[in-house]
Tab-separated table of C-alpha atoms and ligand atoms in Angstrom:
chain	number	residue	atom	x	y	z
A	1	UNK	CA	127.428	99.861	101.660
A	2	UNK	CA	125.503	100.008	98.501
A	3	UNK	CA	124.174	103.462	97.930
A	4	UNK	CA	122.957	104.065	94.237
A	5	UNK	CA	122.295	107.704	93.127
A	6	UNK	CA	120.909	108.406	89.513
A	7	UNK	CA	121.065	112.031	88.273
A	8	UNK	CA	119.557	112.965	85.362
A	9	UNK	CA	119.673	109.696	83.795
A	10	UNK	CA	117.971	109.158	80.120
A	11	UNK	CA	117.925	106.728	77.535
A	12	UNK	CA	116.935	106.957	74.044
A	13	UNK	CA	116.488	104.420	71.157
A	14	UNK	CA	116.644	106.133	68.120
A	15	UNK	CA	113.584	108.652	68.286
A	16	UNK	CA	112.101	106.916	71.166
A	17	UNK	CA	112.901	108.417	74.953
A	18	UNK	CA	112.627	105.204	77.012
A	19	UNK	CA	113.951	106.808	79.799
A	20	UNK	CA	113.534	110.632	80.511
A	21	UNK	CA	115.786	112.773	83.314
A	22	UNK	CA	115.528	110.254	86.273
A	23	UNK	CA	116.737	111.669	89.653
A	24	UNK	CA	116.760	108.897	92.318
A	25	UNK	CA	118.495	107.930	95.195
A	26	UNK	CA	118.640	104.219	96.383
A	27	UNK	CA	119.844	104.324	99.767
A	28	UNK	CA	121.816	101.470	101.607
A	29	UNK	CA	119.669	98.447	102.372
A	30	UNK	CA	116.556	99.800	100.733
A	31	UNK	CA	114.406	97.588	99.038
A	32	UNK	CA	113.216	99.841	95.879
A	33	UNK	CA	110.876	98.648	93.465
A	34	UNK	CA	110.372	100.325	90.150
A	35	UNK	CA	106.673	99.937	89.309
A	36	UNK	CA	104.900	100.542	86.223
A	37	UNK	CA	103.163	99.262	83.119
A	38	UNK	CA	104.878	97.527	80.184
A	39	UNK	CA	107.204	99.425	78.220
A	40	UNK	CA	107.351	102.470	81.005
A	41	UNK	CA	111.086	102.040	81.035
A	42	UNK	CA	111.663	99.867	83.858
A	43	UNK	CA	114.122	97.232	82.409
A	44	UNK	CA	115.904	99.774	80.291
A	45	UNK	CA	116.818	101.714	83.515
A	46	UNK	CA	117.652	98.627	85.542
A	47	UNK	CA	119.805	97.670	82.582
A	48	UNK	CA	121.793	101.027	82.933
A	49	UNK	CA	122.309	100.644	86.659
A	50	UNK	CA	123.971	97.193	85.782
A	51	UNK	CA	125.808	98.567	83.037
A	52	UNK	CA	124.350	96.649	80.270
A	53	UNK	CA	123.313	99.961	78.304
A	54	UNK	CA	124.896	103.105	78.520
A	55	UNK	CA	122.642	106.160	79.382
A	56	UNK	CA	122.502	108.707	76.791
A	57	UNK	CA	122.360	111.485	79.508
A	58	UNK	CA	122.981	111.816	83.303
A	59	UNK	CA	125.677	110.226	85.844
A	60	UNK	CA	125.218	106.992	87.997
A	61	UNK	CA	127.402	106.854	91.601
A	62	UNK	CA	127.620	103.831	93.796
A	63	UNK	CA	128.685	104.637	97.019
A	64	UNK	CA	129.641	108.156	95.585
A	65	UNK	CA	131.947	107.090	92.940
A	66	UNK	CA	131.425	107.603	89.492
A	67	UNK	CA	130.480	104.440	87.759
A	68	UNK	CA	128.764	105.678	84.610
A	69	UNK	CA	131.548	104.688	82.443
A	70	UNK	CA	132.334	101.009	84.367
A	71	UNK	CA	132.013	97.867	82.788
A	72	UNK	CA	129.202	95.827	84.007
A	73	UNK	CA	131.733	93.166	85.293
A	74	UNK	CA	133.724	95.813	87.410
A	75	UNK	CA	130.369	97.235	89.191
A	76	UNK	CA	129.900	94.757	91.798
A	77	UNK	CA	125.974	94.687	91.361
A	78	UNK	CA	124.322	91.301	90.817
A	79	UNK	CA	121.230	91.320	88.346
A	80	UNK	CA	118.784	88.372	88.667
A	81	UNK	CA	116.853	88.024	85.361
A	82	UNK	CA	113.265	86.920	84.313
A	83	UNK	CA	114.715	84.182	82.340
A	84	UNK	CA	116.971	82.946	85.400
A	85	UNK	CA	119.807	82.727	82.455
A	86	UNK	CA	121.233	79.745	84.413
A	87	UNK	CA	123.555	77.676	82.250
A	88	UNK	CA	121.551	74.681	81.131
A	89	UNK	CA	124.520	72.213	80.612
A	90	UNK	CA	126.199	73.055	83.964
A	91	UNK	CA	124.693	71.675	87.531
A	92	UNK	CA	123.288	73.752	89.984
A	93	UNK	CA	126.861	73.755	92.131
A	94	UNK	CA	128.593	74.799	88.836
A	95	UNK	CA	126.107	77.711	88.121
A	96	UNK	CA	126.418	78.977	91.236
A	97	UNK	CA	130.465	78.671	91.414
A	98	UNK	CA	130.739	80.336	87.878
A	99	UNK	CA	130.443	83.962	88.854
A	100	UNK	CA	133.588	82.903	91.414
A	101	UNK	CA	135.633	81.192	89.003
A	102	UNK	CA	135.398	84.331	86.678
A	103	UNK	CA	136.779	86.362	90.068
A	104	UNK	CA	139.358	83.660	90.106
A	105	UNK	CA	138.710	82.488	93.834
A	106	UNK	CA	140.785	79.776	95.181
A	107	UNK	CA	138.749	76.419	94.903
A	108	UNK	CA	137.949	75.461	98.680
A	109	UNK	CA	136.884	79.474	99.037
A	110	UNK	CA	134.402	78.688	96.206
A	111	UNK	CA	133.290	75.638	97.471
A	112	UNK	CA	132.644	77.217	101.081
A	113	UNK	CA	130.513	79.901	99.569
A	114	UNK	CA	128.459	77.839	97.104
A	115	UNK	CA	127.610	75.914	100.450
A	116	UNK	CA	126.830	78.896	102.294
A	117	UNK	CA	124.590	80.149	99.676
A	118	UNK	CA	122.813	76.806	99.093
A	119	UNK	CA	122.112	77.015	102.828
A	120	UNK	CA	120.337	80.426	102.978
A	121	UNK	CA	118.484	79.411	99.935
A	122	UNK	CA	117.815	75.819	101.070
A	123	UNK	CA	118.865	74.256	97.861
A	124	UNK	CA	121.722	72.210	99.284
A	125	UNK	CA	120.099	69.033	97.717
A	126	UNK	CA	119.898	70.270	94.257
A	127	UNK	CA	123.502	70.983	93.727
A	128	UNK	CA	124.140	68.278	91.606
A	129	UNK	CA	121.301	68.400	89.270
A	130	UNK	CA	120.962	70.336	86.020
A	131	UNK	CA	118.441	73.125	85.748
A	132	UNK	CA	116.237	71.320	83.819
A	133	UNK	CA	115.663	68.730	86.348
A	134	UNK	CA	114.366	71.740	88.678
A	135	UNK	CA	111.023	73.258	89.123
A	136	UNK	CA	110.508	76.999	88.220
A	137	UNK	CA	110.782	77.699	92.182
A	138	UNK	CA	113.813	75.976	92.390
A	139	UNK	CA	115.511	77.552	89.271
A	140	UNK	CA	114.545	81.312	90.531
A	141	UNK	CA	116.145	80.148	93.924
A	142	UNK	CA	119.468	78.894	91.950
A	143	UNK	CA	119.438	82.262	89.911
A	144	UNK	CA	119.069	84.547	93.208
A	145	UNK	CA	121.798	82.300	94.582
A	146	UNK	CA	123.898	82.799	91.792
A	147	UNK	CA	123.877	86.507	92.531
A	148	UNK	CA	124.470	86.138	96.115
A	149	UNK	CA	127.574	84.005	95.969
A	150	UNK	CA	129.339	87.459	94.817
A	151	UNK	CA	128.263	89.145	97.792
A	152	UNK	CA	127.528	92.149	95.730
A	153	UNK	CA	126.778	95.415	96.917
A	154	UNK	CA	123.119	95.443	95.422
A	155	UNK	CA	120.934	93.155	93.666
A	156	UNK	CA	119.274	93.878	90.827
A	157	UNK	CA	116.347	92.176	89.786
A	158	UNK	CA	114.094	92.278	86.708
A	159	UNK	CA	110.410	90.456	87.106
A	160	UNK	CA	112.013	87.656	88.882
A	161	UNK	CA	108.828	85.993	89.682
A	162	UNK	CA	106.900	86.177	86.619
A	163	UNK	CA	107.371	83.040	85.284
A	164	UNK	CA	105.969	81.530	88.529
A	165	UNK	CA	102.252	80.245	89.259
A	166	UNK	CA	100.576	82.389	91.703
A	167	UNK	CA	101.133	80.176	94.721
A	168	UNK	CA	104.938	80.027	94.157
A	169	UNK	CA	104.980	83.567	93.585
A	170	UNK	CA	103.624	84.105	97.021
A	171	UNK	CA	105.991	82.295	98.671
A	172	UNK	CA	108.888	83.469	96.814
A	173	UNK	CA	107.992	86.704	97.493
A	174	UNK	CA	107.898	85.899	101.242
A	175	UNK	CA	111.550	84.393	100.548
A	176	UNK	CA	112.578	87.390	98.936
A	177	UNK	CA	111.503	89.787	101.577
A	178	UNK	CA	113.223	87.373	104.640
A	179	UNK	CA	116.107	87.243	102.430
A	180	UNK	CA	116.576	91.341	102.241
A	181	UNK	CA	115.894	91.580	105.817
A	182	UNK	CA	118.434	88.883	106.766
A	183	UNK	CA	121.109	90.322	104.361
A	184	UNK	CA	120.295	93.718	104.683
A	185	UNK	CA	121.621	94.607	101.231
A	186	UNK	CA	120.260	97.036	98.730
A	187	UNK	CA	117.858	95.515	96.530
A	188	UNK	CA	116.316	97.325	93.292
A	189	UNK	CA	113.455	95.103	91.876
A	190	UNK	CA	111.556	95.532	88.913
A	191	UNK	CA	107.678	94.545	88.641
A	192	UNK	CA	104.492	95.644	86.951
A	193	UNK	CA	102.908	93.877	89.576
A	194	UNK	CA	101.251	96.407	92.266
A	195	UNK	CA	101.022	93.557	94.951
A	196	UNK	CA	104.795	92.538	94.605
A	197	UNK	CA	105.686	96.291	95.054
A	198	UNK	CA	103.357	96.923	97.811
A	199	UNK	CA	104.409	93.852	100.128
A	200	UNK	CA	108.029	93.778	99.360
A	201	UNK	CA	109.621	97.772	98.817
A	202	UNK	CA	110.872	99.825	101.446
A	203	UNK	CA	110.375	102.503	98.468
A	204	UNK	CA	108.043	102.424	95.650
A	205	UNK	CA	109.130	104.474	92.290
A	206	UNK	CA	106.123	104.398	89.733
A	207	UNK	CA	107.269	105.257	86.573
A	208	UNK	CA	105.325	106.167	83.332
A	209	UNK	CA	106.575	106.679	79.927
A	210	UNK	CA	110.141	106.742	81.022
A	211	UNK	CA	109.324	109.333	84.044
A	212	UNK	CA	109.142	109.138	87.669
A	213	UNK	CA	105.471	109.602	88.678
A	214	UNK	CA	106.204	109.331	92.187
A	215	UNK	CA	108.643	107.842	94.830
A	216	UNK	CA	107.601	106.968	98.370
A	217	UNK	CA	106.644	104.508	100.966
A	218	UNK	CA	104.108	101.897	100.118
A	219	UNK	CA	102.181	103.663	102.446
A	220	UNK	CA	102.491	106.826	100.768
A	221	UNK	CA	102.213	106.230	97.440
A	222	UNK	CA	98.639	104.340	98.108
A	223	UNK	CA	97.238	106.559	100.620
A	224	UNK	CA	98.122	109.650	99.106
A	225	UNK	CA	98.935	109.392	95.243
A	226	UNK	CA	100.301	112.470	93.670
A	227	UNK	CA	98.746	111.854	90.284
A	228	UNK	CA	95.368	110.256	88.496
A	229	UNK	CA	97.913	107.861	87.142
A	230	UNK	CA	99.338	106.494	90.131
A	231	UNK	CA	95.841	106.706	92.071
A	232	UNK	CA	94.793	104.360	89.036
A	233	UNK	CA	97.560	102.057	89.267
A	234	UNK	CA	97.756	100.813	92.508
A	235	UNK	CA	94.984	99.045	94.328
A	236	UNK	CA	92.547	96.239	92.817
A	237	UNK	CA	90.034	97.011	92.188
A	238	UNK	CA	91.324	100.417	91.158
A	239	UNK	CA	90.362	103.489	92.965
A	240	UNK	CA	87.029	104.816	91.450
A	241	UNK	CA	88.055	108.114	89.336
A	242	UNK	CA	85.003	110.048	88.451
A	243	UNK	CA	85.021	113.499	86.705
A	244	UNK	CA	83.699	116.007	89.037
A	245	UNK	CA	83.434	119.822	89.645
A	246	UNK	CA	84.627	121.390	92.861
A	247	UNK	CA	82.395	124.352	93.777
A	248	UNK	CA	82.530	127.024	96.587
A	249	UNK	CA	78.424	127.270	98.400
A	250	UNK	CA	77.916	129.422	101.435
A	251	UNK	CA	81.297	129.143	102.934
A	252	UNK	CA	81.748	125.045	102.053
A	253	UNK	CA	83.577	123.454	99.344
A	254	UNK	CA	81.480	121.303	97.815
A	255	UNK	CA	82.108	118.753	95.035
A	256	UNK	CA	79.440	117.855	92.388
A	257	UNK	CA	78.971	115.375	89.589
A	258	UNK	CA	76.257	113.342	87.702
A	259	UNK	CA	75.108	111.606	90.519
A	260	UNK	CA	77.643	112.530	93.048
A	261	UNK	CA	77.118	115.680	95.737
A	262	UNK	CA	78.604	116.364	99.030
A	263	UNK	CA	80.200	118.896	101.356
A	264	UNK	CA	83.788	118.439	101.650
A	265	UNK	CA	85.119	121.005	104.557
A	266	UNK	CA	84.684	124.878	105.250
A	267	UNK	CA	86.301	127.406	102.969
A	268	UNK	CA	85.797	129.103	99.590
A	269	UNK	CA	86.924	128.193	95.873
A	270	UNK	CA	86.318	128.955	92.558
A	271	UNK	CA	84.960	126.205	90.382
A	272	UNK	CA	87.604	123.550	89.621
A	273	UNK	CA	87.225	120.800	86.972
A	274	UNK	CA	88.739	117.800	88.857
A	275	UNK	CA	88.964	113.956	88.827
A	276	UNK	CA	87.191	112.733	92.236
A	277	UNK	CA	89.186	109.573	93.619
A	278	UNK	CA	87.903	107.134	96.040
A	279	UNK	CA	89.152	103.652	96.940
A	280	UNK	CA	86.688	100.635	96.599
A	281	UNK	CA	87.332	99.995	100.504
A	282	UNK	CA	86.418	103.488	101.790
A	283	UNK	CA	82.859	103.689	100.233
A	284	UNK	CA	80.080	102.653	102.839
A	285	UNK	CA	76.918	101.344	101.493
A	286	UNK	CA	73.763	102.793	102.650
A	287	UNK	CA	69.917	103.198	101.700
A	288	UNK	CA	69.917	106.904	102.385
A	289	UNK	CA	72.397	109.638	102.252
A	290	UNK	CA	74.193	109.927	105.925
A	291	UNK	CA	73.971	113.645	107.298
A	292	UNK	CA	77.449	115.579	107.664
A	293	UNK	CA	80.204	116.170	105.322
A	294	UNK	CA	81.399	113.715	103.246
A	295	UNK	CA	80.313	112.753	99.536
A	296	UNK	CA	77.423	110.693	98.630
A	297	UNK	CA	77.243	108.757	95.484
A	298	UNK	CA	73.827	107.842	94.071
A	299	UNK	CA	74.141	104.242	92.570
A	300	UNK	CA	72.329	101.369	91.343
A	301	UNK	CA	73.670	98.033	91.788
A	302	UNK	CA	74.860	96.124	88.892
A	303	UNK	CA	76.659	93.211	89.797
A	304	UNK	CA	77.569	91.941	93.176
A	305	UNK	CA	80.576	89.106	93.111
A	306	UNK	CA	81.423	87.084	96.040
A	307	UNK	CA	85.074	86.620	96.391
A	308	UNK	CA	84.798	84.588	99.439
A	309	UNK	CA	86.185	86.283	102.091
A	310	UNK	CA	84.400	89.879	100.785
A	311	UNK	CA	82.338	91.165	97.986
A	312	UNK	CA	82.888	93.519	95.288
A	313	UNK	CA	79.975	95.434	94.203
A	314	UNK	CA	79.577	97.263	91.160
A	315	UNK	CA	77.336	100.235	90.883
A	316	UNK	CA	76.158	102.631	88.161
A	317	UNK	CA	76.753	106.309	89.072
A	318	UNK	CA	75.963	108.600	86.468
A	319	UNK	CA	77.672	107.233	83.491
A	320	UNK	CA	80.605	105.793	85.667
A	321	UNK	CA	81.161	102.354	86.792
A	322	UNK	CA	81.981	102.278	90.971
A	323	UNK	CA	83.367	99.564	92.834
A	324	UNK	CA	82.851	99.293	96.574
A	325	UNK	CA	84.529	96.360	98.590
A	326	UNK	CA	82.184	95.403	101.664
A	327	UNK	CA	81.652	92.855	103.788
A	328	UNK	CA	79.486	89.758	102.568
A	329	UNK	CA	77.486	90.812	105.532
A	330	UNK	CA	75.965	93.628	103.227
A	331	UNK	CA	73.055	92.470	101.346
A	332	UNK	CA	72.565	93.710	98.121
A	333	UNK	CA	71.401	92.665	94.669
A	334	UNK	CA	71.327	93.938	91.204
A	335	UNK	CA	68.733	96.685	90.654
A	336	UNK	CA	68.744	97.789	94.366
A	337	UNK	CA	69.042	101.643	94.539
A	338	UNK	CA	72.063	102.433	97.199
A	339	UNK	CA	74.024	105.551	98.464
A	340	UNK	CA	77.869	105.244	98.700
A	341	UNK	CA	79.399	107.176	101.126
A	342	UNK	CA	82.811	108.705	101.622
A	343	UNK	CA	84.338	110.596	104.315
A	344	UNK	CA	86.332	113.736	103.576
A	345	UNK	CA	89.386	112.199	104.627
A	346	UNK	CA	88.982	109.601	102.191
A	347	UNK	CA	88.330	111.854	99.138
A	348	UNK	CA	91.265	112.172	96.784
A	349	UNK	CA	91.053	115.123	94.434
A	350	UNK	CA	92.988	116.016	91.284
A	351	UNK	CA	92.972	118.982	88.796
A	352	UNK	CA	91.643	117.259	85.354
A	353	UNK	CA	93.929	119.613	83.364
A	354	UNK	CA	97.004	118.424	84.824
A	355	UNK	CA	95.919	115.035	86.277
A	356	UNK	CA	97.820	116.457	89.492
A	357	UNK	CA	96.758	116.065	92.986
A	358	UNK	CA	95.322	119.002	94.872
A	359	UNK	CA	95.563	119.455	98.297
A	360	UNK	CA	93.514	121.774	100.341
A	361	UNK	CA	95.084	124.767	101.954
A	362	UNK	CA	92.924	126.815	104.108
A	363	UNK	CA	93.532	129.838	106.671
A	364	UNK	CA	91.019	128.518	109.259
A	365	UNK	CA	88.790	125.653	110.368
A	366	UNK	CA	90.119	122.799	107.960
A	367	UNK	CA	88.239	119.649	108.394
A	368	UNK	CA	90.467	117.984	106.224
A	369	UNK	CA	94.225	116.999	106.754
A	370	UNK	CA	96.360	120.016	107.870
A	371	UNK	CA	98.092	121.714	105.261
A	372	UNK	CA	101.936	121.299	105.158
A	373	UNK	CA	103.379	124.186	107.106
A	374	UNK	CA	105.889	125.380	104.082
A	375	UNK	CA	102.653	125.847	101.908
A	376	UNK	CA	101.611	129.577	101.518
A	377	UNK	CA	98.564	130.301	103.467
A	378	UNK	CA	95.827	130.637	100.961
A	379	UNK	CA	92.056	129.283	100.569
A	380	UNK	CA	92.361	127.488	97.339
A	381	UNK	CA	93.091	124.195	96.523
A	382	UNK	CA	96.933	124.050	95.275
A	383	UNK	CA	98.190	121.620	92.669
A	384	UNK	CA	101.368	119.543	94.094
B	401	ADP	N1	116.900	97.818	72.341
B	401	ADP	C1	115.980	98.655	72.045
B	401	ADP	N2	115.821	98.936	70.894
B	401	ADP	C2	114.605	99.936	70.739
B	401	ADP	N3	113.762	100.348	71.641
B	401	ADP	C3	113.844	99.809	72.879
B	401	ADP	C4	114.766	98.790	73.400
B	401	ADP	N4	114.848	98.667	74.399
B	401	ADP	C5	113.702	98.940	74.803
B	401	ADP	N5	113.298	99.665	74.060
B	401	ADP	C6	111.869	100.694	74.120
B	401	ADP	O1	112.006	101.328	75.159
B	401	ADP	C7	110.650	101.345	75.789
B	401	ADP	C8	111.014	100.920	77.425
B	401	ADP	O2	110.972	99.573	77.464
B	401	ADP	P1	111.411	98.903	78.585
B	401	ADP	O3	112.383	99.543	79.355
B	401	ADP	O4	111.737	97.235	78.192
B	401	ADP	O5	110.181	98.822	79.289
B	401	ADP	P2	109.407	97.756	80.629
B	401	ADP	O6	110.772	96.940	81.282
B	401	ADP	O7	109.128	98.578	81.439
B	401	ADP	O8	108.366	97.264	79.706
B	401	ADP	C9	109.643	100.720	75.131
B	401	ADP	O9	108.921	101.448	74.237
B	401	ADP	C10	110.572	99.646	74.136
B	401	ADP	O10	109.902	99.490	72.971
B	402	MG	MG1	110.791	95.095	81.393
């Protein structure tokens, strides 16, 4: 078992609050990724879970037991660092055995456990080498192995792939996912890399300025970002975000901006200043505006980038740059005037003042996704 509960966790360094008031439950066997830009507090949070740093506020429970005051080595959690932190003068075998020697295990138990872990990670042939005789990927595996030998309740990893080149990073990502599946253990994994988060996590926790912006499955966070920050952080190219206004016109909710027009769904609304979001893969390029509902952006092609399997078309729409991901079959060139169309289901609206997602709630004839039953019925967008 390895359930970790954080309640009201915060940490300040002098006057700076690095982590603020975090409530989070990490379930047994989950692969939770703490994701956010540099300086958002990921390492600080992980170090508090590991017991390497004391929280200023809040409690940490491991399987229901309060471990807030417990020293790191008693916590039964294993940490893998970005720098690997291997002992340079010890062989791989002795690096792996080290945590078990500290636990005063019998010699033959240590040997058996080291062998088991070396098999799982396929590093048996490296046991007699020193860390300097290993490649980056091999060192990374030994660092994981050293966490694994202790059979901890949870693995805590701080950007463990950031020192690897792109190809090795992909391979090691697959290995870690497979390892998680095989062990069924709890993983808490820190990264600023949204691809790592999307591909490995069972739950992504997006952090900004020491706070949780959103926590959910990769699909939830990608498909239904709760704030402009989350919308802009996940996805490459990022979601297109344009200032716009939502208006009610003759029983239809519409959106307008410089170069942007379209009907979203039936209903009524006061004018609202919004940020309109559409992902690059959800814009369809055509020469003229299609009829029916949906948002149309009138753009002029500026750049067409061939990525081999697909292309990224950058268009000027009003004062904004808009990215579109398309098949290479689409023949467009710089200077072409185009219409970029998005279906209402693919349009994200955020209240400009708060940055929070607006969800459409209406009594009747909702062309959009059904409103959650728990919300009061009205025909105005509500901030979530
Ligand atoms: N030991 C420390 N002393 C002072 N400030 C720190 C210390 N550790 C982290 N910070 C500050 O706390 C914030 C969060 O840092 P960190 O947790 O390392 O972020 P991340 O891992 O997301 O890049 C940053 O502003 C950083 O400068
Ligand atoms: Mg960090």
